[in-house]
Short mmCIF file of C-alpha atoms in Angstrom, two decimals:
data_model
loop_
_atom_site.label_atom_id
_atom_site.label_comp_id
_atom_site.label_asym_id
_atom_site.label_seq_id
_atom_site.Cartn_x
_atom_site.Cartn_y
_atom_site.Cartn_z
CA UNK A 1 -0.13 -0.14 -0.07
CA UNK A 2 1.00 3.65 -0.09
CA UNK A 3 2.26 3.71 3.29
CA UNK A 4 4.48 0.93 2.90
CA UNK A 5 5.77 2.73 -0.28
CA UNK A 6 6.39 5.91 1.89
CA UNK A 7 8.53 3.78 4.34
CA UNK A 8 10.67 2.19 1.89
CA UNK A 9 11.46 5.55 0.31
CA UNK A 10 12.35 7.18 3.33
CA UNK A 11 14.61 4.70 4.38
CA UNK A 12 16.17 4.51 1.25
CA UNK A 13 16.74 8.20 1.18
CA UNK A 14 18.36 8.16 4.58
CA UNK A 15 20.80 4.91 3.83
CA UNK A 16 22.06 6.57 0.84
CA UNK A 17 22.43 10.10 2.46
CA UNK A 18 22.58 11.83 -0.88
CA UNK A 19 21.12 15.48 -2.13
CA UNK A 20 19.31 16.20 -5.19
CA UNK A 21 17.19 13.81 -7.02
CA UNK A 22 17.49 10.32 -5.97
CA UNK A 23 15.81 7.42 -7.67
CA UNK A 24 15.23 4.01 -5.88
CA UNK A 25 14.37 1.12 -8.35
CA UNK A 26 13.04 -2.30 -7.12
CA UNK A 27 9.76 -3.97 -7.93
CA UNK A 28 8.50 -0.11 -8.11
CA UNK A 29 10.49 3.20 -8.54
CA UNK A 30 10.60 6.05 -6.26
CA UNK A 31 11.71 9.49 -7.39
CA UNK A 32 12.65 11.48 -4.53
CA UNK A 33 14.08 14.96 -3.87
CA UNK A 34 14.31 16.97 -0.58
CA UNK A 35 12.73 19.98 0.02
CA UNK A 36 13.74 23.01 2.30
CA UNK A 37 10.12 23.22 3.59
CA UNK A 38 6.41 21.93 3.61
CA UNK A 39 5.61 23.29 0.12
CA UNK A 40 5.74 21.88 -3.27
CA UNK A 41 3.57 24.28 -5.48
CA UNK A 42 4.66 23.11 -8.87
CA UNK A 43 4.54 19.47 -8.32
CA UNK A 44 1.68 17.59 -9.88
CA UNK A 45 -1.26 16.56 -7.61
CA UNK A 46 -0.44 12.90 -7.65
CA UNK A 47 3.06 13.33 -5.85
CA UNK A 48 3.67 13.11 -2.24
CA UNK A 49 5.15 15.36 0.24
CA UNK A 50 6.34 13.83 3.72
CA UNK A 51 8.17 14.88 6.75
CA UNK A 52 11.65 13.07 6.74
CA UNK A 53 13.08 11.25 9.76
CA UNK A 54 15.63 14.71 10.54
CA UNK A 55 13.20 17.43 10.64
CA UNK A 56 13.25 18.06 6.90
CA UNK A 57 11.11 17.49 4.15
CA UNK A 58 10.98 15.18 0.66
CA UNK A 59 8.83 15.23 -2.34
CA UNK A 60 8.24 11.69 -3.82
CA UNK A 61 6.71 10.32 -7.17
CA UNK A 62 5.80 6.68 -6.54
CA UNK A 63 5.67 4.31 -9.61
CA UNK A 64 4.05 0.70 -8.91
CA UNK A 65 5.87 -0.97 -12.02
CA UNK A 66 9.62 -0.96 -11.83
CA UNK A 67 11.38 -4.09 -11.76
CA UNK A 68 8.10 -5.78 -11.62
CA UNK A 69 7.41 -4.71 -15.26
CA UNK A 70 10.96 -5.93 -16.56
CA UNK A 71 10.53 -9.26 -14.69
CA UNK A 72 7.16 -9.76 -16.48
CA UNK A 73 8.41 -8.76 -19.84
CA UNK A 74 11.26 -11.18 -19.57
CA UNK A 75 8.88 -13.96 -18.78
CA UNK A 76 6.39 -13.02 -21.81
CA UNK A 77 9.81 -12.90 -24.03
CA UNK A 78 10.97 -16.26 -22.50
CA UNK A 79 14.13 -14.65 -21.25
CA UNK A 80 15.99 -14.34 -18.06
CA UNK A 81 16.59 -11.02 -16.46
CA UNK A 82 20.27 -11.33 -17.84
CA UNK A 83 19.13 -12.53 -21.23
CA UNK A 84 16.87 -9.62 -21.43
CA UNK A 85 19.28 -7.02 -20.95
CA UNK A 86 22.04 -8.85 -23.27
CA UNK A 87 18.90 -8.70 -25.88
CA UNK A 88 18.17 -4.96 -25.00
CA UNK A 89 21.47 -3.89 -25.39
CA UNK A 90 21.20 -5.41 -29.01
CA UNK A 91 17.72 -3.88 -29.74
CA UNK A 92 17.30 -0.73 -31.89
CA UNK A 93 16.55 2.47 -29.62
CA UNK A 94 13.19 3.64 -29.94
CA UNK A 95 11.56 1.89 -32.48
CA UNK A 96 9.09 0.06 -30.28
CA UNK A 97 6.87 1.75 -27.39
CA UNK A 98 6.43 -0.32 -24.29
CA UNK A 99 4.07 0.61 -21.53
CA UNK A 100 4.84 -1.15 -18.20
CA UNK A 101 1.57 -0.77 -16.65
CA UNK A 102 0.89 -4.37 -15.91
CA UNK A 103 -0.72 -3.57 -12.14
CA UNK A 104 -2.10 -0.22 -13.52
CA UNK A 105 -0.60 3.04 -12.32
CA UNK A 106 -0.85 6.23 -10.36
CA UNK A 107 -2.49 9.15 -12.10
CA UNK A 108 0.04 11.49 -13.77
CA UNK A 109 1.84 8.90 -15.04
CA UNK A 110 -0.95 6.60 -16.51
CA UNK A 111 -4.43 5.69 -15.19
CA UNK A 112 -5.17 2.98 -12.56
CA UNK A 113 -6.95 1.23 -15.20
CA UNK A 114 -4.02 1.28 -17.80
CA UNK A 115 -2.47 -2.08 -18.62
CA UNK A 116 0.84 -3.04 -20.35
CA UNK A 117 2.05 -4.09 -23.53
CA UNK A 118 4.14 -3.36 -26.66
CA UNK A 119 3.02 -0.80 -29.39
CA UNK A 120 4.39 -0.27 -32.69
CA UNK A 121 5.29 -3.50 -33.51
CA UNK A 122 5.89 -4.32 -37.16
CA UNK A 123 7.12 -7.40 -39.31
CA UNK A 124 10.75 -6.36 -39.02
CA UNK A 125 10.38 -6.08 -35.39
CA UNK A 126 12.93 -8.56 -33.56
CA UNK A 127 13.05 -9.88 -30.09
CA UNK A 128 15.80 -7.74 -29.18
CA UNK A 129 13.76 -4.67 -30.17
CA UNK A 130 10.99 -5.89 -27.58
CA UNK A 131 13.44 -6.18 -25.07
CA UNK A 132 14.77 -2.83 -25.52
CA UNK A 133 11.67 -1.39 -25.59
CA UNK A 134 10.56 -2.91 -22.30
CA UNK A 135 13.90 -1.06 -20.91
CA UNK A 136 13.13 2.08 -22.22
CA UNK A 137 9.37 2.25 -21.37
CA UNK A 138 10.20 1.54 -17.51
CA UNK A 139 12.88 4.37 -17.69
CA UNK A 140 10.41 6.63 -19.75
CA UNK A 141 8.05 6.38 -16.92
CA UNK A 142 10.73 7.47 -14.19
CA UNK A 143 11.56 10.64 -16.40
CA UNK A 144 7.83 11.12 -16.11
CA UNK A 145 8.11 10.90 -12.47
CA UNK A 146 10.95 13.16 -12.54
CA UNK A 147 8.87 15.88 -14.30
CA UNK A 148 5.77 15.37 -12.09
CA UNK A 149 7.81 16.88 -9.13
CA UNK A 150 8.18 20.11 -10.85
CA UNK A 151 10.73 22.48 -12.16
CA UNK A 152 13.11 21.94 -8.78
CA UNK A 153 13.95 18.32 -10.14
CA UNK A 154 15.05 19.78 -13.45
CA UNK A 155 18.13 21.36 -12.02
CA UNK A 156 21.73 20.60 -12.90
CA UNK A 157 23.34 18.13 -10.90
CA UNK A 158 23.84 14.30 -10.41
CA UNK A 159 21.05 11.90 -9.70
CA UNK A 160 21.86 9.10 -7.35
CA UNK A 161 20.55 5.61 -7.85
CA UNK A 162 19.93 2.80 -5.56
CA UNK A 163 17.95 -0.46 -5.36
CA UNK A 164 18.60 -3.79 -7.17
CA UNK A 165 17.09 -2.78 -10.53
CA UNK A 166 20.03 -0.74 -10.95
CA UNK A 167 22.14 -3.69 -11.03
CA UNK A 168 22.20 -3.70 -14.84
CA UNK A 169 24.94 -1.53 -16.27
CA UNK A 170 22.80 -1.03 -19.48
CA UNK A 171 19.89 0.39 -17.18
CA UNK A 172 22.35 2.92 -15.59
CA UNK A 173 23.65 4.03 -19.10
CA UNK A 174 20.15 4.49 -20.45
CA UNK A 175 18.99 6.08 -17.37
CA UNK A 176 21.53 8.80 -17.83
CA UNK A 177 20.61 9.33 -21.40
CA UNK A 178 16.77 9.39 -20.67
CA UNK A 179 17.00 11.75 -18.02
CA UNK A 180 19.73 14.07 -19.65
CA UNK A 181 21.79 14.06 -16.42
CA UNK A 182 24.63 12.54 -15.02
CA UNK A 183 23.70 9.22 -12.69
CA UNK A 184 25.53 7.81 -9.84
CA UNK A 185 24.63 4.26 -8.49
CA UNK A 186 25.10 3.92 -4.75
CA UNK A 187 26.55 0.29 -4.18
CA UNK A 188 24.65 -0.27 -0.93
CA UNK A 189 22.60 -3.66 -0.78
CA UNK A 190 19.26 -3.39 0.50
CA UNK A 191 19.08 0.51 1.29
CA UNK A 192 15.56 0.53 2.55
CA UNK A 193 16.82 -2.07 5.30
CA UNK A 194 20.11 -0.05 6.08
CA UNK A 195 17.87 2.86 6.71
CA UNK A 196 15.51 1.03 8.68
CA UNK A 197 18.46 -0.08 11.04
CA UNK A 198 19.77 3.73 10.87
CA UNK A 199 16.15 4.77 12.13
CA UNK A 200 16.13 2.24 14.74
CA UNK A 201 19.87 2.91 15.88
CA UNK A 202 18.50 6.61 16.19
CA UNK A 203 15.67 5.68 18.65
CA UNK A 204 18.31 4.46 21.09
CA UNK A 205 20.24 7.40 21.10
CA UNK A 206 22.75 6.11 18.61
CA UNK A 207 24.34 6.57 15.27
CA UNK A 208 24.76 3.88 12.90
CA UNK A 209 27.80 4.22 10.68
CA UNK A 210 27.09 3.08 7.30
CA UNK A 211 29.81 2.48 4.61
CA UNK A 212 28.59 3.14 1.12
CA UNK A 213 30.70 2.70 -2.13
CA UNK A 214 29.89 4.64 -5.27
CA UNK A 215 30.15 4.02 -8.77
CA UNK A 216 31.70 6.66 -11.29
CA UNK A 217 29.20 9.08 -12.52
CA UNK A 218 27.61 8.04 -16.08
CA UNK A 219 27.43 11.05 -18.03
CA UNK A 220 24.52 11.32 -20.62
CA UNK A 221 24.82 11.11 -24.33
CA UNK A 222 22.67 13.13 -26.38
CA UNK A 223 20.10 10.82 -28.20
CA UNK A 224 17.34 12.42 -30.60
CA UNK A 225 15.88 8.94 -30.96
CA UNK A 226 15.32 8.59 -27.54
CA UNK A 227 13.66 11.85 -27.02
CA UNK A 228 11.49 11.36 -30.12
CA UNK A 229 10.51 7.90 -28.32
CA UNK A 230 9.55 9.46 -25.16
CA UNK A 231 7.11 11.95 -26.74
CA UNK A 232 5.58 8.78 -28.40
CA UNK A 233 5.42 7.08 -25.33
CA UNK A 234 3.77 10.22 -23.44
CA UNK A 235 0.96 10.15 -26.25
CA UNK A 236 0.35 6.40 -25.54
CA UNK A 237 0.62 6.25 -21.86
CA UNK A 238 -2.69 7.94 -21.08
CA UNK A 239 -4.82 6.38 -23.69
CA UNK A 240 -4.45 2.67 -23.17
CA UNK A 241 -7.04 1.58 -20.56
CA UNK A 242 -9.13 -1.30 -20.91
#
């Protein structure tokens, strides 16, 4: 439920300890940004604003379909996760649109009655192209989540990434290209669990020291094809419902 997503997000944010925009990718995805006050006037009504664990505030756009959608796309294609990523690396960029809304989605990104699938499939479409579209579709949904939080999330700066969904180097590289920002993956297994331990320690008056490793930043590469693909994806994301 929503309360569980909130707890997971704030725990991950606390564990990562970064500033600016943070994206956690697991079964779902959460786009999180700290706020200086309890106001978020430019954000879409579907986003959330909460007090954090350190007397501050953070805004969040939560997506139901993240790694869950990629896992299901892999099953539909008869591939393992690693095979899906390998196929996506071979596929053509932005030739097919993929809507990852297998469990519906929150308003602002899509509608609760939306479902998932591939659009724009032709006789020349290969399995690799479908795999590539699945990866792009999840990242497009995350980009939309960033935009829903308002202009404050569009500032220059590095985006930090956490969660098991980012274990693929391809996902990290394409995230930089889709978001148009440098991204850096934080090497912290189970960030939400670590954050929960940090909160528990604080309740006892102690501070838990966390050892974090971070990858080198991945800088974006200009990709007109991806930008065009995102615009087509936006056109589709609110009209497919059953």
